C-alpha cells in the first residue's frame, strides 16, 4: 500500500516506524529539515522536507498514486487542509488528527474518512481503567461501539471458580477467552 504521512512528530514517527518494513511504500512529509534528516536515517521511507498544504510538495510525494493519506501534524488546521487536498487528488482514504475533539464532527462532515484525537482516546482509556478497577487492559473496537476487556476475576467474585456454562447466557457481554495460570484454558 502506498501511504503518505504528513507530520513526523511523536505520533507520525511512531506510526511510520510501525508501518516501515511491512510491505508499505511510505512517504513522510515534514516541515522541519532537522527532523527529516533524523528520520531518514531511522525509517525506510522517502522523506520530503516541505509543507503538506502546498501542491508542489504533495505532487513531489506522488499524491495521485497514494492509497492513503494520513495527516498527523500538531496543527489540526493543517491536517484538515492537507487531507482535503488529498481527497481532491482522489486519494481513497484520508485520516486526520484533530486536537480539539469538538472539531471531530466538522472533519467528518468534510468527508475526512477517519478522524482521530489521540488525546481523547488516551483520556477515555484512562477513564475506563479508573471506573473499572479490575480491568488489566482494554481495546475499543468498531469506532467505540464495543470493547474487549481483559480482567482478573478475584477469588471473592460471584463468578469465581464457575464454568462458563454455569453463568448462563448474557446480553451485555461475551466471553471470548479464559486464562488460568497464564495459560489459555
PDB file of C-alpha atoms in Angstrom:
ATOM      1  CA  UNK A   1       0.000   0.000   0.000  1.00  0.00           C
ATOM      2  CA  UNK A   2       1.273   3.480  -0.867  1.00  0.00           C
ATOM      3  CA  UNK A   3       0.877   5.670   2.238  1.00  0.00           C
ATOM      4  CA  UNK A   4       1.759   9.327   2.738  1.00  0.00           C
ATOM      5  CA  UNK A   5       2.141  10.564   6.306  1.00  0.00           C
ATOM      6  CA  UNK A   6       2.190  14.314   6.864  1.00  0.00           C
ATOM      7  CA  UNK A   7       3.839  15.330  10.132  1.00  0.00           C
ATOM      8  CA  UNK A   8       6.666  13.426  11.784  1.00  0.00           C
ATOM      9  CA  UNK A   9       6.154  14.393  15.403  1.00  0.00           C
ATOM     10  CA  UNK A  10       5.801  11.726  18.079  1.00  0.00           C
ATOM     11  CA  UNK A  11       2.627  10.282  16.563  1.00  0.00           C
ATOM     12  CA  UNK A  12       3.773  10.409  12.949  1.00  0.00           C
ATOM     13  CA  UNK A  13       7.164   8.932  13.816  1.00  0.00           C
ATOM     14  CA  UNK A  14       5.646   6.082  15.850  1.00  0.00           C
ATOM     15  CA  UNK A  15       3.192   5.330  13.043  1.00  0.00           C
ATOM     16  CA  UNK A  16       5.881   5.418  10.352  1.00  0.00           C
ATOM     17  CA  UNK A  17       8.181   3.210  12.410  1.00  0.00           C
ATOM     18  CA  UNK A  18       5.354   0.719  12.937  1.00  0.00           C
ATOM     19  CA  UNK A  19       4.444   0.631   9.225  1.00  0.00           C
ATOM     20  CA  UNK A  20       8.035   0.533   7.987  1.00  0.00           C
ATOM     21  CA  UNK A  21       9.104  -2.900   6.823  1.00  0.00           C
ATOM     22  CA  UNK A  22       5.526  -4.178   6.437  1.00  0.00           C
ATOM     23  CA  UNK A  23       5.416  -4.063   2.642  1.00  0.00           C
ATOM     24  CA  UNK A  24       4.132  -0.496   2.505  1.00  0.00           C
ATOM     25  CA  UNK A  25       5.620   2.229   0.359  1.00  0.00           C
ATOM     26  CA  UNK A  26       5.918   5.143   2.771  1.00  0.00           C
ATOM     27  CA  UNK A  27       6.388   8.812   2.048  1.00  0.00           C
ATOM     28  CA  UNK A  28       6.841  11.116   5.014  1.00  0.00           C
ATOM     29  CA  UNK A  29       6.345  14.874   4.754  1.00  0.00           C
ATOM     30  CA  UNK A  30       7.768  17.167   7.427  1.00  0.00           C
ATOM     31  CA  UNK A  31       8.327  20.934   7.522  1.00  0.00           C
ATOM     32  CA  UNK A  32      11.381  20.812   9.818  1.00  0.00           C
ATOM     33  CA  UNK A  33      14.577  19.919   7.964  1.00  0.00           C
ATOM     34  CA  UNK A  34      16.382  18.618  11.085  1.00  0.00           C
ATOM     35  CA  UNK A  35      13.542  16.179  11.787  1.00  0.00           C
ATOM     36  CA  UNK A  36      13.652  14.965   8.174  1.00  0.00           C
ATOM     37  CA  UNK A  37      17.374  14.282   8.420  1.00  0.00           C
ATOM     38  CA  UNK A  38      16.991  12.302  11.653  1.00  0.00           C
ATOM     39  CA  UNK A  39      14.021  10.263  10.431  1.00  0.00           C
ATOM     40  CA  UNK A  40      15.612   9.495   7.058  1.00  0.00           C
ATOM     41  CA  UNK A  41      18.386   7.637   8.918  1.00  0.00           C
ATOM     42  CA  UNK A  42      15.954   5.569  11.008  1.00  0.00           C
ATOM     43  CA  UNK A  43      12.997   4.689   8.794  1.00  0.00           C
ATOM     44  CA  UNK A  44      12.864   3.032   5.386  1.00  0.00           C
ATOM     45  CA  UNK A  45      10.797   5.697   3.638  1.00  0.00           C
ATOM     46  CA  UNK A  46      11.057   8.600   1.250  1.00  0.00           C
ATOM     47  CA  UNK A  47      11.281  11.681   3.476  1.00  0.00           C
ATOM     48  CA  UNK A  48      10.292  15.017   1.981  1.00  0.00           C
ATOM     49  CA  UNK A  49      11.112  18.312   3.664  1.00  0.00           C
ATOM     50  CA  UNK A  50       8.156  20.529   2.809  1.00  0.00           C
ATOM     51  CA  UNK A  51       4.748  21.952   3.610  1.00  0.00           C
ATOM     52  CA  UNK A  52       1.988  19.343   3.259  1.00  0.00           C
ATOM     53  CA  UNK A  53      -0.505  22.059   2.301  1.00  0.00           C
ATOM     54  CA  UNK A  54       1.494  23.017  -0.799  1.00  0.00           C
ATOM     55  CA  UNK A  55       0.521  21.471  -4.113  1.00  0.00           C
ATOM     56  CA  UNK A  56       4.160  21.118  -5.212  1.00  0.00           C
ATOM     57  CA  UNK A  57       5.051  19.167  -2.038  1.00  0.00           C
ATOM     58  CA  UNK A  58       2.082  16.839  -2.485  1.00  0.00           C
ATOM     59  CA  UNK A  59       2.915  16.302  -6.153  1.00  0.00           C
ATOM     60  CA  UNK A  60       6.542  15.552  -5.209  1.00  0.00           C
ATOM     61  CA  UNK A  61       5.111  12.901  -2.885  1.00  0.00           C
ATOM     62  CA  UNK A  62       3.186  11.476  -5.874  1.00  0.00           C
ATOM     63  CA  UNK A  63      -0.154  12.143  -4.204  1.00  0.00           C
ATOM     64  CA  UNK A  64      -2.043  10.861  -7.277  1.00  0.00           C
ATOM     65  CA  UNK A  65      -0.735   7.339  -6.601  1.00  0.00           C
ATOM     66  CA  UNK A  66      -1.418   7.281  -2.853  1.00  0.00           C
ATOM     67  CA  UNK A  67      -3.784   4.721  -1.396  1.00  0.00           C
ATOM     68  CA  UNK A  68      -3.919   6.543   1.922  1.00  0.00           C
ATOM     69  CA  UNK A  69      -3.056   9.993   3.246  1.00  0.00           C
ATOM     70  CA  UNK A  70      -2.537  10.455   6.981  1.00  0.00           C
ATOM     71  CA  UNK A  71      -2.239  13.968   8.425  1.00  0.00           C
ATOM     72  CA  UNK A  72      -0.895  13.950  11.974  1.00  0.00           C
ATOM     73  CA  UNK A  73       0.850  17.289  12.348  1.00  0.00           C
ATOM     74  CA  UNK A  74       0.425  19.185  15.606  1.00  0.00           C
ATOM     75  CA  UNK A  75      -1.938  21.665  13.935  1.00  0.00           C
ATOM     76  CA  UNK A  76      -5.450  20.478  13.160  1.00  0.00           C
ATOM     77  CA  UNK A  77      -5.977  23.206  10.560  1.00  0.00           C
ATOM     78  CA  UNK A  78      -3.009  21.890   8.550  1.00  0.00           C
ATOM     79  CA  UNK A  79      -4.279  18.341   8.982  1.00  0.00           C
ATOM     80  CA  UNK A  80      -7.691  19.322   7.659  1.00  0.00           C
ATOM     81  CA  UNK A  81      -6.352  21.326   4.752  1.00  0.00           C
ATOM     82  CA  UNK A  82      -3.847  18.680   3.635  1.00  0.00           C
ATOM     83  CA  UNK A  83      -6.410  15.870   3.970  1.00  0.00           C
ATOM     84  CA  UNK A  84      -8.895  17.864   1.887  1.00  0.00           C
ATOM     85  CA  UNK A  85      -6.207  18.398  -0.747  1.00  0.00           C
ATOM     86  CA  UNK A  86      -5.516  14.654  -0.730  1.00  0.00           C
ATOM     87  CA  UNK A  87      -9.246  13.978  -1.220  1.00  0.00           C
ATOM     88  CA  UNK A  88      -9.206  16.451  -4.105  1.00  0.00           C
ATOM     89  CA  UNK A  89      -6.405  14.400  -5.709  1.00  0.00           C
ATOM     90  CA  UNK A  90      -8.550  11.295  -5.402  1.00  0.00           C
ATOM     91  CA  UNK A  91      -6.782   9.571  -2.513  1.00  0.00           C
ATOM     92  CA  UNK A  92      -9.189   6.768  -1.489  1.00  0.00           C
ATOM     93  CA  UNK A  93      -8.681   7.017   2.270  1.00  0.00           C
ATOM     94  CA  UNK A  94      -7.781  10.015   4.405  1.00  0.00           C
ATOM     95  CA  UNK A  95      -7.050  10.049   8.112  1.00  0.00           C
ATOM     96  CA  UNK A  96      -6.587  13.264  10.070  1.00  0.00           C
ATOM     97  CA  UNK A  97      -5.617  14.062  13.626  1.00  0.00           C
ATOM     98  CA  UNK A  98      -7.751  16.584  15.462  1.00  0.00           C
ATOM     99  CA  UNK A  99      -6.560  18.171  18.693  1.00  0.00           C
ATOM    100  CA  UNK A 100      -9.853  19.681  19.777  1.00  0.00           C
ATOM    101  CA  UNK A 101     -12.490  16.905  19.877  1.00  0.00           C
ATOM    102  CA  UNK A 102     -15.204  19.494  19.221  1.00  0.00           C
ATOM    103  CA  UNK A 103     -13.935  19.703  15.619  1.00  0.00           C
ATOM    104  CA  UNK A 104     -14.200  15.953  15.018  1.00  0.00           C
ATOM    105  CA  UNK A 105     -17.670  16.310  13.516  1.00  0.00           C
ATOM    106  CA  UNK A 106     -16.528  19.170  11.269  1.00  0.00           C
ATOM    107  CA  UNK A 107     -13.753  16.989   9.822  1.00  0.00           C
ATOM    108  CA  UNK A 108     -16.197  14.112   9.309  1.00  0.00           C
ATOM    109  CA  UNK A 109     -18.733  16.422   7.624  1.00  0.00           C
ATOM    110  CA  UNK A 110     -15.981  17.458   5.205  1.00  0.00           C
ATOM    111  CA  UNK A 111     -15.580  13.784   4.208  1.00  0.00           C
ATOM    112  CA  UNK A 112     -12.343  13.000   6.016  1.00  0.00           C
ATOM    113  CA  UNK A 113     -12.645   9.215   6.296  1.00  0.00           C
ATOM    114  CA  UNK A 114     -11.211   8.748   9.776  1.00  0.00           C
ATOM    115  CA  UNK A 115     -10.762  11.460  12.394  1.00  0.00           C
ATOM    116  CA  UNK A 116      -8.529  10.658  15.351  1.00  0.00           C
ATOM    117  CA  UNK A 117      -7.957  12.543  18.586  1.00  0.00           C
ATOM    118  CA  UNK A 118      -5.077  10.825  20.424  1.00  0.00           C
ATOM    119  CA  UNK A 119      -5.690  12.960  23.485  1.00  0.00           C
ATOM    120  CA  UNK A 120      -9.355  11.950  23.633  1.00  0.00           C
ATOM    121  CA  UNK A 121      -8.512   8.273  23.019  1.00  0.00           C
ATOM    122  CA  UNK A 122      -5.975   8.325  25.869  1.00  0.00           C
ATOM    123  CA  UNK A 123      -8.348  10.170  28.212  1.00  0.00           C
ATOM    124  CA  UNK A 124     -11.183   7.696  27.525  1.00  0.00           C
ATOM    125  CA  UNK A 125      -8.833   4.752  28.034  1.00  0.00           C
ATOM    126  CA  UNK A 126      -7.613   6.095  31.388  1.00  0.00           C
ATOM    127  CA  UNK A 127     -11.168   6.919  32.479  1.00  0.00           C
ATOM    128  CA  UNK A 128     -12.269   3.343  31.807  1.00  0.00           C
ATOM    129  CA  UNK A 129      -9.318   1.995  33.777  1.00  0.00           C
ATOM    130  CA  UNK A 130     -10.342   4.214  36.695  1.00  0.00           C
ATOM    131  CA  UNK A 131     -14.053   3.393  36.532  1.00  0.00           C
ATOM    132  CA  UNK A 132     -13.483  -0.346  36.138  1.00  0.00           C
ATOM    133  CA  UNK A 133     -10.591  -1.068  38.528  1.00  0.00           C
ATOM    134  CA  UNK A 134     -10.485  -4.809  37.803  1.00  0.00           C
ATOM    135  CA  UNK A 135      -9.509  -4.223  34.176  1.00  0.00           C
ATOM    136  CA  UNK A 136      -5.984  -5.169  33.166  1.00  0.00           C
ATOM    137  CA  UNK A 137      -6.321  -3.888  29.602  1.00  0.00           C
ATOM    138  CA  UNK A 138      -8.979  -2.850  27.112  1.00  0.00           C
ATOM    139  CA  UNK A 139      -9.337  -2.343  23.401  1.00  0.00           C
ATOM    140  CA  UNK A 140     -12.054  -0.268  21.803  1.00  0.00           C
ATOM    141  CA  UNK A 141     -13.383  -1.643  18.518  1.00  0.00           C
ATOM    142  CA  UNK A 142     -15.947  -0.550  15.948  1.00  0.00           C
ATOM    143  CA  UNK A 143     -15.367   3.201  16.447  1.00  0.00           C
ATOM    144  CA  UNK A 144     -16.286   2.814  20.107  1.00  0.00           C
ATOM    145  CA  UNK A 145     -19.280   0.553  19.560  1.00  0.00           C
ATOM    146  CA  UNK A 146     -17.707  -2.308  21.507  1.00  0.00           C
ATOM    147  CA  UNK A 147     -14.825  -3.047  23.855  1.00  0.00           C
ATOM    148  CA  UNK A 148     -12.652  -6.056  24.506  1.00  0.00           C
ATOM    149  CA  UNK A 149     -11.786  -6.143  28.199  1.00  0.00           C
ATOM    150  CA  UNK A 150      -9.112  -8.145  29.920  1.00  0.00           C
ATOM    151  CA  UNK A 151      -9.832  -8.522  33.600  1.00  0.00           C
ATOM    152  CA  UNK A 152      -8.880 -10.629  36.563  1.00  0.00           C
ATOM    153  CA  UNK A 153     -11.651 -12.475  38.376  1.00  0.00           C
ATOM    154  CA  UNK A 154     -10.940 -12.233  42.074  1.00  0.00           C
ATOM    155  CA  UNK A 155     -11.435 -15.162  44.450  1.00  0.00           C
ATOM    156  CA  UNK A 156     -14.415 -13.410  46.072  1.00  0.00           C
ATOM    157  CA  UNK A 157     -16.176 -12.718  42.772  1.00  0.00           C
ATOM    158  CA  UNK A 158     -19.582 -14.325  42.302  1.00  0.00           C
ATOM    159  CA  UNK A 159     -18.310 -15.865  39.048  1.00  0.00           C
ATOM    160  CA  UNK A 160     -15.067 -17.223  40.504  1.00  0.00           C
ATOM    161  CA  UNK A 161     -14.499 -20.981  40.159  1.00  0.00           C
ATOM    162  CA  UNK A 162     -17.513 -21.425  37.873  1.00  0.00           C
ATOM    163  CA  UNK A 163     -17.649 -22.934  34.416  1.00  0.00           C
ATOM    164  CA  UNK A 164     -18.782 -20.596  31.644  1.00  0.00           C
ATOM    165  CA  UNK A 165     -21.929 -22.654  31.037  1.00  0.00           C
ATOM    166  CA  UNK A 166     -22.901 -22.060  34.709  1.00  0.00           C
ATOM    167  CA  UNK A 167     -23.013 -18.305  34.104  1.00  0.00           C
ATOM    168  CA  UNK A 168     -25.889 -18.600  31.651  1.00  0.00           C
ATOM    169  CA  UNK A 169     -26.401 -16.532  28.534  1.00  0.00           C
ATOM    170  CA  UNK A 170     -25.643 -12.820  28.964  1.00  0.00           C
ATOM    171  CA  UNK A 171     -26.829  -9.881  26.861  1.00  0.00           C
ATOM    172  CA  UNK A 172     -24.182  -7.384  27.982  1.00  0.00           C
ATOM    173  CA  UNK A 173     -21.032  -9.371  27.317  1.00  0.00           C
ATOM    174  CA  UNK A 174     -19.488 -12.311  25.544  1.00  0.00           C
ATOM    175  CA  UNK A 175     -16.585 -14.291  26.985  1.00  0.00           C
ATOM    176  CA  UNK A 176     -14.026 -14.837  24.230  1.00  0.00           C
ATOM    177  CA  UNK A 177     -11.112 -16.336  26.180  1.00  0.00           C
ATOM    178  CA  UNK A 178     -10.231 -17.618  29.627  1.00  0.00           C
ATOM    179  CA  UNK A 179      -6.744 -17.825  31.063  1.00  0.00           C
ATOM    180  CA  UNK A 180      -5.806 -19.960  34.037  1.00  0.00           C
ATOM    181  CA  UNK A 181      -2.285 -19.656  35.446  1.00  0.00           C
ATOM    182  CA  UNK A 182      -1.167 -17.675  32.397  1.00  0.00           C
ATOM    183  CA  UNK A 183      -2.370 -20.416  30.047  1.00  0.00           C
ATOM    184  CA  UNK A 184      -5.256 -20.157  27.611  1.00  0.00           C
ATOM    185  CA  UNK A 185      -7.854 -22.568  29.000  1.00  0.00           C
TER     186      UNK A 185
END
